[in-house]
Short mmCIF file of C-alpha atoms in Angstrom, two decimals:
data_model
loop_
_atom_site.label_atom_id
_atom_site.label_comp_id
_atom_site.label_asym_id
_atom_site.label_seq_id
_atom_site.Cartn_x
_atom_site.Cartn_y
_atom_site.Cartn_z
CA UNK A 713 -13.67 -11.92 9.71
CA UNK A 714 -11.03 -13.03 7.29
CA UNK A 715 -8.80 -10.38 5.83
CA UNK A 716 -7.50 -10.03 2.28
CA UNK A 717 -6.24 -13.39 1.21
CA UNK A 718 -3.47 -13.72 -1.33
CA UNK A 719 -1.97 -16.84 -2.85
CA UNK A 720 0.48 -18.14 -3.44
CA UNK A 721 2.66 -16.37 -0.85
CA UNK A 722 5.80 -17.32 -2.75
CA UNK A 723 6.08 -18.17 -6.39
CA UNK A 724 9.18 -19.07 -8.40
CA UNK A 725 9.12 -18.97 -12.20
CA UNK A 726 11.70 -19.29 -14.87
CA UNK A 727 12.04 -16.54 -17.48
CA UNK A 728 9.33 -16.87 -20.15
CA UNK A 729 6.84 -18.60 -17.95
CA UNK A 730 3.55 -17.21 -16.76
CA UNK A 731 2.74 -16.10 -13.23
CA UNK A 732 -0.78 -15.94 -11.78
CA UNK A 733 -1.40 -14.29 -8.52
CA UNK A 734 -4.78 -14.49 -6.78
CA UNK A 735 -6.54 -12.25 -4.34
CA UNK A 736 -9.77 -12.63 -2.45
CA UNK A 737 -10.93 -9.32 -0.90
CA UNK A 738 -12.32 -8.94 2.64
CA UNK A 739 -15.91 -9.98 3.01
CA UNK A 740 -18.24 -7.24 1.86
CA UNK A 741 -15.54 -5.49 -0.18
CA UNK A 742 -16.15 -5.03 -3.91
CA UNK A 743 -13.07 -2.98 -4.80
CA UNK A 744 -9.67 -4.51 -5.43
CA UNK A 745 -6.25 -2.83 -5.92
CA UNK A 746 -2.91 -4.31 -6.95
CA UNK A 747 0.40 -2.86 -6.03
CA UNK A 748 4.00 -3.90 -6.72
CA UNK A 749 6.75 -3.32 -4.19
CA UNK A 750 10.39 -3.27 -5.10
CA UNK A 751 13.20 -2.67 -2.49
CA UNK A 752 13.82 1.07 -1.78
CA UNK A 753 10.93 2.06 -4.06
CA UNK A 754 7.87 1.75 -1.91
CA UNK A 755 4.56 0.56 -3.33
CA UNK A 756 3.61 1.38 -6.88
CA UNK A 757 0.02 1.38 -7.90
CA UNK A 758 -0.84 -0.98 -10.69
CA UNK A 759 -4.65 -1.33 -11.15
CA UNK A 760 -7.97 -0.79 -9.46
CA UNK A 761 -10.84 -3.03 -10.23
CA UNK A 762 -14.52 -3.56 -9.33
CA UNK A 763 -16.48 -6.67 -10.11
CA UNK A 764 -16.12 -7.36 -13.83
CA UNK A 765 -14.68 -3.83 -14.49
CA UNK A 766 -11.22 -2.28 -14.65
CA UNK A 767 -11.64 1.20 -13.24
CA UNK A 768 -8.09 2.54 -13.33
CA UNK A 769 -5.09 0.70 -14.92
CA UNK A 770 -2.82 3.74 -15.20
CA UNK A 771 -0.03 1.86 -13.37
CA UNK A 772 -0.04 -1.32 -15.36
CA UNK A 773 2.84 -1.99 -17.72
CA UNK A 774 1.46 -1.93 -21.26
CA UNK A 775 2.58 -5.45 -22.18
CA UNK A 776 2.53 -8.84 -20.49
CA UNK A 777 0.45 -7.72 -17.49
CA UNK A 778 -3.28 -8.10 -17.12
CA UNK A 779 -5.77 -8.14 -14.32
CA UNK A 780 -9.32 -9.27 -13.81
CA UNK A 781 -11.90 -9.45 -11.09
CA UNK A 782 -14.69 -11.75 -12.29
CA UNK A 783 -18.20 -11.85 -10.92
CA UNK A 784 -17.43 -15.02 -9.05
CA UNK A 785 -14.04 -15.87 -7.60
CA UNK A 786 -10.84 -14.08 -6.71
CA UNK A 787 -9.13 -11.27 -8.61
CA UNK A 788 -6.24 -12.45 -10.74
CA UNK A 789 -3.05 -10.57 -11.63
CA UNK A 790 -1.44 -12.35 -14.63
CA UNK A 791 2.07 -11.80 -15.86
CA UNK A 792 3.01 -13.40 -19.06
CA UNK A 793 6.54 -14.27 -20.31
CA UNK A 794 8.06 -13.21 -17.00
CA UNK A 795 11.46 -11.52 -16.93
CA UNK A 796 13.91 -11.04 -14.01
CA UNK A 797 12.75 -7.44 -13.58
CA UNK A 798 9.27 -8.75 -12.61
CA UNK A 799 10.72 -10.20 -9.34
CA UNK A 800 8.97 -8.26 -6.68
CA UNK A 801 6.33 -8.44 -3.93
CA UNK A 802 2.82 -7.96 -5.32
CA UNK A 803 0.19 -6.75 -2.86
CA UNK A 804 -3.54 -6.82 -3.14
CA UNK A 805 -5.75 -4.47 -1.23
CA UNK A 806 -9.51 -4.11 -0.93
CA UNK A 807 -12.05 -1.54 0.18
CA UNK A 808 -15.78 -1.55 0.72
CA UNK A 809 -18.22 0.09 -1.76
CA UNK A 810 -19.49 3.65 -1.14
CA UNK A 811 -20.70 5.13 1.15
CA UNK A 812 -18.67 2.92 3.49
CA UNK A 813 -15.49 3.70 1.70
CA UNK A 814 -13.38 6.14 3.68
CA UNK A 815 -10.33 5.84 1.48
CA UNK A 816 -8.59 3.30 3.59
CA UNK A 817 -7.18 0.25 1.81
CA UNK A 818 -6.91 -3.13 3.57
CA UNK A 819 -3.83 -5.05 2.48
CA UNK A 820 -3.08 -8.76 2.10
CA UNK A 821 0.29 -10.22 3.06
CA UNK A 822 1.53 -10.17 -0.48
CA UNK A 823 2.78 -12.68 -3.00
CA UNK A 824 6.49 -12.74 -3.59
CA UNK A 825 7.53 -13.55 -7.13
CA UNK A 826 11.03 -14.68 -7.93
CA UNK A 827 12.03 -15.02 -11.60
CA UNK A 828 15.08 -17.20 -12.17
CA UNK B 761 -0.96 15.22 -9.47
CA UNK B 762 -0.78 14.03 -5.87
CA UNK B 763 2.51 12.81 -4.40
CA UNK B 764 4.22 12.30 -1.06
CA UNK B 765 7.83 12.66 -0.07
CA UNK B 766 9.17 10.99 3.00
CA UNK B 767 12.32 12.65 4.32
CA UNK B 768 14.92 10.10 5.49
CA UNK B 769 14.80 6.54 4.30
CA UNK B 770 16.22 5.34 7.64
CA UNK B 771 15.57 6.64 11.13
CA UNK B 772 17.31 5.24 14.19
CA UNK B 773 16.19 5.99 17.82
CA UNK B 774 16.82 4.60 21.22
CA UNK B 775 14.10 2.83 23.15
CA UNK B 776 12.07 5.51 25.01
CA UNK B 777 13.02 8.32 22.68
CA UNK B 778 10.77 10.41 20.53
CA UNK B 779 9.89 9.02 17.11
CA UNK B 780 9.45 11.60 14.28
CA UNK B 781 8.91 10.41 10.73
CA UNK B 782 8.45 13.10 8.16
CA UNK B 783 6.05 13.26 5.35
CA UNK B 784 5.25 16.13 2.92
CA UNK B 785 2.53 15.95 0.36
CA UNK B 786 1.48 17.63 -2.78
CA UNK B 787 -2.12 17.71 -3.73
CA UNK B 788 -4.37 19.84 -5.95
CA UNK B 789 -7.42 19.02 -3.84
CA UNK B 790 -8.05 18.78 -0.10
CA UNK B 791 -5.96 15.59 0.69
CA UNK B 792 -6.88 12.38 2.33
CA UNK B 793 -3.61 11.23 4.05
CA UNK B 794 -2.60 7.94 5.59
CA UNK B 795 0.22 6.35 7.52
CA UNK B 796 0.79 2.64 7.17
CA UNK B 797 3.22 0.30 8.90
CA UNK B 798 4.79 -2.85 7.41
CA UNK B 799 6.61 -5.54 9.42
CA UNK B 800 9.02 -7.83 7.59
CA UNK B 801 7.32 -10.17 5.17
CA UNK B 802 3.87 -8.88 5.99
CA UNK B 803 1.32 -6.65 4.43
CA UNK B 804 0.63 -3.00 5.27
CA UNK B 805 -1.45 -2.08 8.38
CA UNK B 806 -3.14 1.24 8.79
CA UNK B 807 -1.78 3.39 11.64
CA UNK B 808 -3.99 6.44 11.11
CA UNK B 809 -5.71 8.58 8.51
CA UNK B 810 -6.66 12.22 7.92
CA UNK B 811 -9.87 12.81 6.05
CA UNK B 812 -10.43 16.55 6.65
CA UNK B 813 -11.73 16.37 10.17
CA UNK B 814 -9.45 17.14 13.21
CA UNK B 815 -5.93 18.15 12.22
CA UNK B 816 -4.40 16.08 15.00
CA UNK B 817 -5.05 12.51 14.30
CA UNK B 818 -4.54 9.69 16.83
CA UNK B 819 -3.77 6.15 15.66
CA UNK B 820 -2.97 2.74 17.00
CA UNK B 821 0.04 1.84 19.06
CA UNK B 822 0.43 5.35 20.46
CA UNK B 823 1.18 7.06 17.15
CA UNK B 824 -0.30 10.37 16.03
CA UNK B 825 0.12 12.75 13.20
CA UNK B 826 -0.67 16.35 12.66
CA UNK B 827 -1.95 17.81 9.36
CA UNK B 828 -0.37 21.17 8.62
CA UNK B 829 -1.78 22.68 5.47
CA UNK B 830 0.62 25.68 5.53
CA UNK B 831 3.60 23.33 5.54
CA UNK B 832 1.96 20.67 3.39
CA UNK B 833 3.10 18.18 6.04
CA UNK B 834 1.73 15.17 7.80
CA UNK B 835 4.51 14.00 10.12
CA UNK B 836 4.12 10.92 12.33
CA UNK B 837 5.18 10.96 15.93
CA UNK B 838 5.27 8.78 18.96
CA UNK B 839 6.43 10.10 22.40
CA UNK B 840 8.34 6.98 23.40
CA UNK B 841 9.65 4.31 21.07
CA UNK B 842 9.35 0.59 21.79
CA UNK B 843 11.43 -2.15 20.31
CA UNK B 844 8.31 -3.47 18.65
CA UNK B 845 8.01 -0.20 16.65
CA UNK B 846 10.86 -1.29 14.42
CA UNK B 847 9.36 -1.52 10.99
CA UNK B 848 8.93 0.24 7.71
CA UNK B 849 6.51 3.20 7.67
CA UNK B 850 4.72 4.53 4.61
CA UNK B 851 2.89 7.81 4.12
CA UNK B 852 0.24 7.90 1.39
CA UNK B 853 -2.14 10.33 -0.25
CA UNK B 854 -5.30 9.56 -2.06
CA UNK B 855 -5.12 10.45 -5.72
CA UNK B 856 -7.40 13.07 -7.20
CA UNK B 857 -9.65 10.51 -8.97
CA UNK B 858 -10.08 8.67 -5.73
CA UNK B 859 -9.01 5.42 -7.36
CA UNK B 860 -5.82 4.69 -5.48
CA UNK B 861 -3.39 5.65 -2.75
CA UNK B 862 -0.04 7.11 -3.81
CA UNK B 863 2.68 5.95 -1.44
CA UNK B 864 5.96 7.46 -0.42
CA UNK B 865 9.16 5.40 -0.66
CA UNK B 866 9.06 4.50 3.04
CA UNK B 867 11.10 5.09 6.15
CA UNK B 868 12.70 2.25 7.97
CA UNK B 869 12.57 2.80 11.77
CA UNK B 870 15.21 1.08 13.88
CA UNK B 871 14.98 1.03 17.66
CA UNK B 872 17.89 0.21 19.83
CA UNK B 873 18.03 -0.72 23.52
#
C-alpha cells in the first residue's frame, strides 16, 4: 500500500519563477494537508483540502501561494514569483475520511524547494 | 487556541540511558496529542497518539508517553536509548476545529556510544 507520494523531491527555482509541488495521498484518503518546515521552526500548517474544496487555509500566505485538490489527480501547491524566503521543505500529509479519521496524519517525504 | 511547547531544542543521552523529551500543551478542549519522529531528509512518522483513552500510551520502537491533565504535559520517554533513536521529535496537538495538527518546534535527540 503506497504511502503519500510527493514530487519533485527537490526543486530549484530562480527568484520570480513559479514552483509547483504535487502530492498524491494514500489510497483511500480524501483529506490532504500541506505544511512548511523551516530550520529551527518546526512544521507550520498551511492548508487543509478535501476533494475540490479548501476547508482551512488559515496558514497560507495571502499572496503568491495557492493550493488545489481536484476531483482527479494529485493535490498541487503552487507558489508564484518565488523569493528566497520561500526556500523550505514542504510536506504533504493525508488522512482518511470520517469515521476512520482518528486525527493521525500520514506524511510524505517532502519536497525541498531552493530559490536561488 | 491550541499550542504545544517542547522544552529543550537539543537533548543528548548515552546509549542505554533514559530518554525524556518534554512537551506541554495548551488546549481549550480535551486534546488529541501526538508524537512524531523525523529522520534526516525524510517525512514524519507517528510514534504514538493520545485520543482520550488510557493516559499511558505505548508507541513504536519502545517509546511511551503519559498524558497528565493537571500538568498539561505529554512527555515522551524510552527506558534505554539506542543509536538508531537519534532523530528529531515533534509533539503535536489537534486544533480545535479538527482541521490540522499544530506542531512544536521539535527536539533533536543525539545518542552517543
